[in-house]
């Protein structure tokens, strides 16, 4: 979405006075789902605020419509479009269950194909459990870790999310730092290392 860095003082005041419009639309029209990338409250609210800026730029008080009424239509339509786009992105993502290649190569050891399949299932289940504990960047980082385990490159993951590869690397880095302090992950890692 276009950035609105050059709003006039009047437009900024309209946006500031009507931030509740974005909150009301999210509460009444959109379904927030913290476990799905792009449907977290913070992401939706940020998008709603950008749409308020868009409404402020396009608003014409001479048409006799209150800004709040005009802004509500712009935010509703914009968030619906945003959600449709996010759903279309998710359709291209077959699954989001993998782990960071550093952990994969450091800790993952199998003697045969059956053990490998069982270990991959264990890793997937672990990451799904861990992912439920986080939101935002760490959540996306764990999703990227899941893709890494399935053999996708950073560039391929970035393409699925519509971002640059270095951003995926930043998500993973943040997730790895959090996971290294997570008790559930530490127990899993220590058990795996003791079996080697």
PDB file of C-alpha atoms in Angstrom:
ATOM      1  CA  UNK A   1       0.000   0.000   0.000  1.00  0.00           C
ATOM      2  CA  UNK A   2       1.141   3.549  -0.759  1.00  0.00           C
ATOM      3  CA  UNK A   3       2.821   5.391   2.126  1.00  0.00           C
ATOM      4  CA  UNK A   4       1.242   8.693   3.146  1.00  0.00           C
ATOM      5  CA  UNK A   5       4.144  10.712   4.552  1.00  0.00           C
ATOM      6  CA  UNK A   6       2.946  14.074   3.234  1.00  0.00           C
ATOM      7  CA  UNK A   7      -0.476  14.473   4.824  1.00  0.00           C
ATOM      8  CA  UNK A   8      -1.533  18.024   5.516  1.00  0.00           C
ATOM      9  CA  UNK A   9      -2.195  19.098   9.106  1.00  0.00           C
ATOM     10  CA  UNK A  10      -5.949  18.899   8.455  1.00  0.00           C
ATOM     11  CA  UNK A  11      -5.625  15.375   7.031  1.00  0.00           C
ATOM     12  CA  UNK A  12      -3.472  14.252   9.968  1.00  0.00           C
ATOM     13  CA  UNK A  13      -6.065  15.630  12.379  1.00  0.00           C
ATOM     14  CA  UNK A  14      -8.849  13.732  10.557  1.00  0.00           C
ATOM     15  CA  UNK A  15      -6.873  10.489  10.838  1.00  0.00           C
ATOM     16  CA  UNK A  16      -5.985  11.039  14.513  1.00  0.00           C
ATOM     17  CA  UNK A  17      -9.566  11.854  15.463  1.00  0.00           C
ATOM     18  CA  UNK A  18     -10.949   8.791  13.667  1.00  0.00           C
ATOM     19  CA  UNK A  19      -8.582   5.979  14.670  1.00  0.00           C
ATOM     20  CA  UNK A  20     -11.595   4.289  16.274  1.00  0.00           C
ATOM     21  CA  UNK A  21     -13.018   3.742  12.777  1.00  0.00           C
ATOM     22  CA  UNK A  22     -10.243   1.215  12.045  1.00  0.00           C
ATOM     23  CA  UNK A  23     -10.821  -0.520  15.414  1.00  0.00           C
ATOM     24  CA  UNK A  24     -14.599  -0.711  14.855  1.00  0.00           C
ATOM     25  CA  UNK A  25     -14.225  -2.145  11.356  1.00  0.00           C
ATOM     26  CA  UNK A  26     -11.791  -4.800  12.598  1.00  0.00           C
ATOM     27  CA  UNK A  27     -14.104  -5.663  15.497  1.00  0.00           C
ATOM     28  CA  UNK A  28     -17.341  -5.730  13.464  1.00  0.00           C
ATOM     29  CA  UNK A  29     -16.395  -6.733   9.921  1.00  0.00           C
ATOM     30  CA  UNK A  30     -13.079  -8.628   9.925  1.00  0.00           C
ATOM     31  CA  UNK A  31     -12.209 -11.879  11.692  1.00  0.00           C
ATOM     32  CA  UNK A  32      -8.951 -11.529  13.624  1.00  0.00           C
ATOM     33  CA  UNK A  33      -6.932 -14.756  13.801  1.00  0.00           C
ATOM     34  CA  UNK A  34      -3.630 -14.454  15.689  1.00  0.00           C
ATOM     35  CA  UNK A  35      -2.489 -17.847  14.375  1.00  0.00           C
ATOM     36  CA  UNK A  36      -2.636 -16.847  10.698  1.00  0.00           C
ATOM     37  CA  UNK A  37       0.007 -14.610   9.137  1.00  0.00           C
ATOM     38  CA  UNK A  38      -1.541 -11.283   8.105  1.00  0.00           C
ATOM     39  CA  UNK A  39      -4.740 -11.732  10.133  1.00  0.00           C
ATOM     40  CA  UNK A  40      -3.236 -10.755  13.476  1.00  0.00           C
ATOM     41  CA  UNK A  41      -4.840  -7.705  15.104  1.00  0.00           C
ATOM     42  CA  UNK A  42      -1.699  -5.563  14.814  1.00  0.00           C
ATOM     43  CA  UNK A  43      -1.359  -6.248  11.078  1.00  0.00           C
ATOM     44  CA  UNK A  44      -5.025  -5.502  10.448  1.00  0.00           C
ATOM     45  CA  UNK A  45      -4.920  -2.345  12.568  1.00  0.00           C
ATOM     46  CA  UNK A  46      -1.811  -1.091  10.768  1.00  0.00           C
ATOM     47  CA  UNK A  47      -3.503  -1.703   7.424  1.00  0.00           C
ATOM     48  CA  UNK A  48      -6.650   0.046   8.716  1.00  0.00           C
ATOM     49  CA  UNK A  49      -4.615   3.111   9.732  1.00  0.00           C
ATOM     50  CA  UNK A  50      -3.029   3.294   6.284  1.00  0.00           C
ATOM     51  CA  UNK A  51      -6.514   3.108   4.797  1.00  0.00           C
ATOM     52  CA  UNK A  52      -7.577   5.984   7.067  1.00  0.00           C
ATOM     53  CA  UNK A  53      -4.714   8.022   5.599  1.00  0.00           C
ATOM     54  CA  UNK A  54      -5.925   7.092   2.119  1.00  0.00           C
ATOM     55  CA  UNK A  55      -9.438   8.236   3.094  1.00  0.00           C
ATOM     56  CA  UNK A  56      -8.070  11.537   4.442  1.00  0.00           C
ATOM     57  CA  UNK A  57      -6.256  12.205   1.155  1.00  0.00           C
ATOM     58  CA  UNK A  58      -9.387  11.487  -0.916  1.00  0.00           C
ATOM     59  CA  UNK A  59     -11.920  13.136   1.386  1.00  0.00           C
ATOM     60  CA  UNK A  60     -13.856  16.074  -0.032  1.00  0.00           C
ATOM     61  CA  UNK A  61     -15.873  17.887   2.671  1.00  0.00           C
ATOM     62  CA  UNK A  62     -17.846  19.768   0.001  1.00  0.00           C
ATOM     63  CA  UNK A  63     -19.735  16.570  -0.852  1.00  0.00           C
ATOM     64  CA  UNK A  64     -21.587  16.860   2.460  1.00  0.00           C
ATOM     65  CA  UNK A  65     -20.521  13.472   3.884  1.00  0.00           C
ATOM     66  CA  UNK A  66     -18.953  13.163   7.326  1.00  0.00           C
ATOM     67  CA  UNK A  67     -15.331  12.021   7.242  1.00  0.00           C
ATOM     68  CA  UNK A  68     -16.089   9.142   9.650  1.00  0.00           C
ATOM     69  CA  UNK A  69     -18.765   7.796   7.260  1.00  0.00           C
ATOM     70  CA  UNK A  70     -16.493   8.146   4.236  1.00  0.00           C
ATOM     71  CA  UNK A  71     -13.516   6.659   6.099  1.00  0.00           C
ATOM     72  CA  UNK A  72     -15.526   3.667   7.279  1.00  0.00           C
ATOM     73  CA  UNK A  73     -16.387   2.720   3.680  1.00  0.00           C
ATOM     74  CA  UNK A  74     -12.758   3.133   2.591  1.00  0.00           C
ATOM     75  CA  UNK A  75     -11.461   1.046   5.529  1.00  0.00           C
ATOM     76  CA  UNK A  76     -14.110  -1.711   5.112  1.00  0.00           C
ATOM     77  CA  UNK A  77     -13.453  -2.042   1.372  1.00  0.00           C
ATOM     78  CA  UNK A  78      -9.683  -1.801   1.812  1.00  0.00           C
ATOM     79  CA  UNK A  79      -9.502  -4.405   4.590  1.00  0.00           C
ATOM     80  CA  UNK A  80     -11.719  -6.793   2.630  1.00  0.00           C
ATOM     81  CA  UNK A  81      -9.372  -6.450  -0.335  1.00  0.00           C
ATOM     82  CA  UNK A  82      -6.361  -6.917   1.971  1.00  0.00           C
ATOM     83  CA  UNK A  83      -7.901 -10.098   3.466  1.00  0.00           C
ATOM     84  CA  UNK A  84      -8.695 -11.472   0.001  1.00  0.00           C
ATOM     85  CA  UNK A  85      -5.089 -10.893  -1.077  1.00  0.00           C
ATOM     86  CA  UNK A  86      -3.762 -12.556   2.091  1.00  0.00           C
ATOM     87  CA  UNK A  87      -6.060 -15.568   1.534  1.00  0.00           C
ATOM     88  CA  UNK A  88      -4.822 -15.879  -2.050  1.00  0.00           C
ATOM     89  CA  UNK A  89      -1.231 -15.805  -0.763  1.00  0.00           C
ATOM     90  CA  UNK A  90      -2.035 -18.547   1.746  1.00  0.00           C
ATOM     91  CA  UNK A  91      -3.529 -20.740  -1.001  1.00  0.00           C
ATOM     92  CA  UNK A  92      -0.069 -20.813  -2.582  1.00  0.00           C
ATOM     93  CA  UNK A  93       1.415 -21.952   0.719  1.00  0.00           C
ATOM     94  CA  UNK A  94       0.679 -25.660   0.914  1.00  0.00           C
ATOM     95  CA  UNK A  95       1.790 -26.091   4.518  1.00  0.00           C
ATOM     96  CA  UNK A  96       3.706 -24.194   7.131  1.00  0.00           C
ATOM     97  CA  UNK A  97       5.388 -26.959   9.195  1.00  0.00           C
ATOM     98  CA  UNK A  98       9.321 -26.956   9.158  1.00  0.00           C
ATOM     99  CA  UNK A  99      12.585 -26.022  11.096  1.00  0.00           C
ATOM    100  CA  UNK A 100      15.663 -23.853  10.635  1.00  0.00           C
ATOM    101  CA  UNK A 101      18.408 -25.569   8.655  1.00  0.00           C
ATOM    102  CA  UNK A 102      21.032 -24.817  11.317  1.00  0.00           C
ATOM    103  CA  UNK A 103      19.111 -26.840  13.895  1.00  0.00           C
ATOM    104  CA  UNK A 104      18.273 -29.399  11.239  1.00  0.00           C
ATOM    105  CA  UNK A 105      21.932 -30.005  10.400  1.00  0.00           C
ATOM    106  CA  UNK A 106      23.206 -29.668  13.995  1.00  0.00           C
ATOM    107  CA  UNK A 107      20.623 -31.832  15.744  1.00  0.00           C
ATOM    108  CA  UNK A 108      18.901 -33.976  13.143  1.00  0.00           C
ATOM    109  CA  UNK A 109      20.437 -37.411  12.759  1.00  0.00           C
ATOM    110  CA  UNK A 110      18.798 -40.542  11.373  1.00  0.00           C
ATOM    111  CA  UNK A 111      20.009 -44.050  10.718  1.00  0.00           C
ATOM    112  CA  UNK A 112      17.434 -44.957   8.088  1.00  0.00           C
ATOM    113  CA  UNK A 113      14.456 -43.621   6.128  1.00  0.00           C
ATOM    114  CA  UNK A 114      11.868 -44.726   8.725  1.00  0.00           C
ATOM    115  CA  UNK A 115      13.724 -42.905  11.499  1.00  0.00           C
ATOM    116  CA  UNK A 116      13.996 -39.861   9.253  1.00  0.00           C
ATOM    117  CA  UNK A 117      10.222 -39.740   8.681  1.00  0.00           C
ATOM    118  CA  UNK A 118       9.523 -40.156  12.424  1.00  0.00           C
ATOM    119  CA  UNK A 119      12.046 -37.418  13.275  1.00  0.00           C
ATOM    120  CA  UNK A 120      10.534 -35.039  10.712  1.00  0.00           C
ATOM    121  CA  UNK A 121       7.078 -35.608  12.211  1.00  0.00           C
ATOM    122  CA  UNK A 122       8.519 -34.891  15.679  1.00  0.00           C
ATOM    123  CA  UNK A 123      10.090 -31.668  14.422  1.00  0.00           C
ATOM    124  CA  UNK A 124       6.840 -30.603  12.749  1.00  0.00           C
ATOM    125  CA  UNK A 125       4.828 -31.271  15.905  1.00  0.00           C
ATOM    126  CA  UNK A 126       7.379 -29.399  18.016  1.00  0.00           C
ATOM    127  CA  UNK A 127       7.277 -26.350  15.761  1.00  0.00           C
ATOM    128  CA  UNK A 128       3.489 -26.309  15.636  1.00  0.00           C
ATOM    129  CA  UNK A 129       3.430 -26.343  19.444  1.00  0.00           C
ATOM    130  CA  UNK A 130       6.092 -23.640  19.655  1.00  0.00           C
ATOM    131  CA  UNK A 131       4.414 -21.495  17.016  1.00  0.00           C
ATOM    132  CA  UNK A 132       1.242 -21.322  19.128  1.00  0.00           C
ATOM    133  CA  UNK A 133       3.249 -19.531  21.839  1.00  0.00           C
ATOM    134  CA  UNK A 134       4.309 -16.616  19.623  1.00  0.00           C
ATOM    135  CA  UNK A 135       2.914 -13.891  17.379  1.00  0.00           C
ATOM    136  CA  UNK A 136       4.262 -11.398  14.880  1.00  0.00           C
ATOM    137  CA  UNK A 137       7.823 -11.701  13.628  1.00  0.00           C
ATOM    138  CA  UNK A 138       8.719 -14.720  15.775  1.00  0.00           C
ATOM    139  CA  UNK A 139       5.601 -16.555  14.541  1.00  0.00           C
ATOM    140  CA  UNK A 140       6.567 -15.843  10.918  1.00  0.00           C
ATOM    141  CA  UNK A 141      10.137 -16.914  11.693  1.00  0.00           C
ATOM    142  CA  UNK A 142       8.936 -20.272  12.993  1.00  0.00           C
ATOM    143  CA  UNK A 143       6.809 -20.685   9.848  1.00  0.00           C
ATOM    144  CA  UNK A 144       9.933 -19.979   7.796  1.00  0.00           C
ATOM    145  CA  UNK A 145      11.821 -22.553   9.874  1.00  0.00           C
ATOM    146  CA  UNK A 146       9.136 -25.069   9.014  1.00  0.00           C
ATOM    147  CA  UNK A 147       9.558 -24.352   5.309  1.00  0.00           C
ATOM    148  CA  UNK A 148      13.347 -24.672   5.646  1.00  0.00           C
ATOM    149  CA  UNK A 149      12.961 -28.200   7.013  1.00  0.00           C
ATOM    150  CA  UNK A 150      10.975 -29.140   3.934  1.00  0.00           C
ATOM    151  CA  UNK A 151      13.894 -28.008   1.791  1.00  0.00           C
ATOM    152  CA  UNK A 152      12.729 -24.596   0.599  1.00  0.00           C
ATOM    153  CA  UNK A 153      15.373 -21.907   0.149  1.00  0.00           C
ATOM    154  CA  UNK A 154      15.158 -18.456   1.707  1.00  0.00           C
ATOM    155  CA  UNK A 155      14.409 -16.993  -1.741  1.00  0.00           C
ATOM    156  CA  UNK A 156      11.535 -19.441  -2.318  1.00  0.00           C
ATOM    157  CA  UNK A 157      10.044 -18.676   1.106  1.00  0.00           C
ATOM    158  CA  UNK A 158      10.366 -14.935   0.475  1.00  0.00           C
ATOM    159  CA  UNK A 159       8.544 -15.343  -2.836  1.00  0.00           C
ATOM    160  CA  UNK A 160       5.648 -17.166  -1.092  1.00  0.00           C
ATOM    161  CA  UNK A 161       5.245 -14.300   1.389  1.00  0.00           C
ATOM    162  CA  UNK A 162       5.867 -11.567  -1.172  1.00  0.00           C
ATOM    163  CA  UNK A 163       8.873 -10.144   0.718  1.00  0.00           C
ATOM    164  CA  UNK A 164      12.640  -9.865   0.207  1.00  0.00           C
ATOM    165  CA  UNK A 165      14.834 -12.848   1.215  1.00  0.00           C
ATOM    166  CA  UNK A 166      16.761 -10.795   3.797  1.00  0.00           C
ATOM    167  CA  UNK A 167      13.479 -10.171   5.650  1.00  0.00           C
ATOM    168  CA  UNK A 168      12.880 -13.929   5.879  1.00  0.00           C
ATOM    169  CA  UNK A 169      16.421 -14.250   7.255  1.00  0.00           C
ATOM    170  CA  UNK A 170      15.615 -11.612   9.888  1.00  0.00           C
ATOM    171  CA  UNK A 171      12.405 -13.482  10.880  1.00  0.00           C
ATOM    172  CA  UNK A 172      14.358 -16.718  11.238  1.00  0.00           C
ATOM    173  CA  UNK A 173      17.140 -15.063  13.215  1.00  0.00           C
ATOM    174  CA  UNK A 174      14.655 -13.570  15.678  1.00  0.00           C
ATOM    175  CA  UNK A 175      12.781 -16.877  15.975  1.00  0.00           C
ATOM    176  CA  UNK A 176      16.016 -18.805  16.574  1.00  0.00           C
ATOM    177  CA  UNK A 177      17.012 -16.449  19.406  1.00  0.00           C
ATOM    178  CA  UNK A 178      13.599 -16.922  21.036  1.00  0.00           C
ATOM    179  CA  UNK A 179      13.627 -20.703  20.550  1.00  0.00           C
ATOM    180  CA  UNK A 180      17.078 -21.024  22.123  1.00  0.00           C
ATOM    181  CA  UNK A 181      15.522 -19.635  25.343  1.00  0.00           C
ATOM    182  CA  UNK A 182      12.305 -21.661  25.079  1.00  0.00           C
ATOM    183  CA  UNK A 183      12.105 -24.438  27.674  1.00  0.00           C
ATOM    184  CA  UNK A 184      10.193 -26.815  25.372  1.00  0.00           C
ATOM    185  CA  UNK A 185      12.778 -26.404  22.614  1.00  0.00           C
ATOM    186  CA  UNK A 186      15.714 -26.794  25.024  1.00  0.00           C
ATOM    187  CA  UNK A 187      14.292 -30.097  26.314  1.00  0.00           C
ATOM    188  CA  UNK A 188      13.743 -31.374  22.758  1.00  0.00           C
ATOM    189  CA  UNK A 189      17.267 -30.327  21.685  1.00  0.00           C
ATOM    190  CA  UNK A 190      18.913 -31.885  24.760  1.00  0.00           C
ATOM    191  CA  UNK A 191      17.005 -35.159  24.254  1.00  0.00           C
ATOM    192  CA  UNK A 192      18.012 -35.273  20.603  1.00  0.00           C
ATOM    193  CA  UNK A 193      21.673 -34.583  21.411  1.00  0.00           C
ATOM    194  CA  UNK A 194      21.701 -37.287  24.083  1.00  0.00           C
ATOM    195  CA  UNK A 195      20.462 -39.844  21.497  1.00  0.00           C
ATOM    196  CA  UNK A 196      23.313 -39.115  19.044  1.00  0.00           C
TER     197      UNK A 196
END
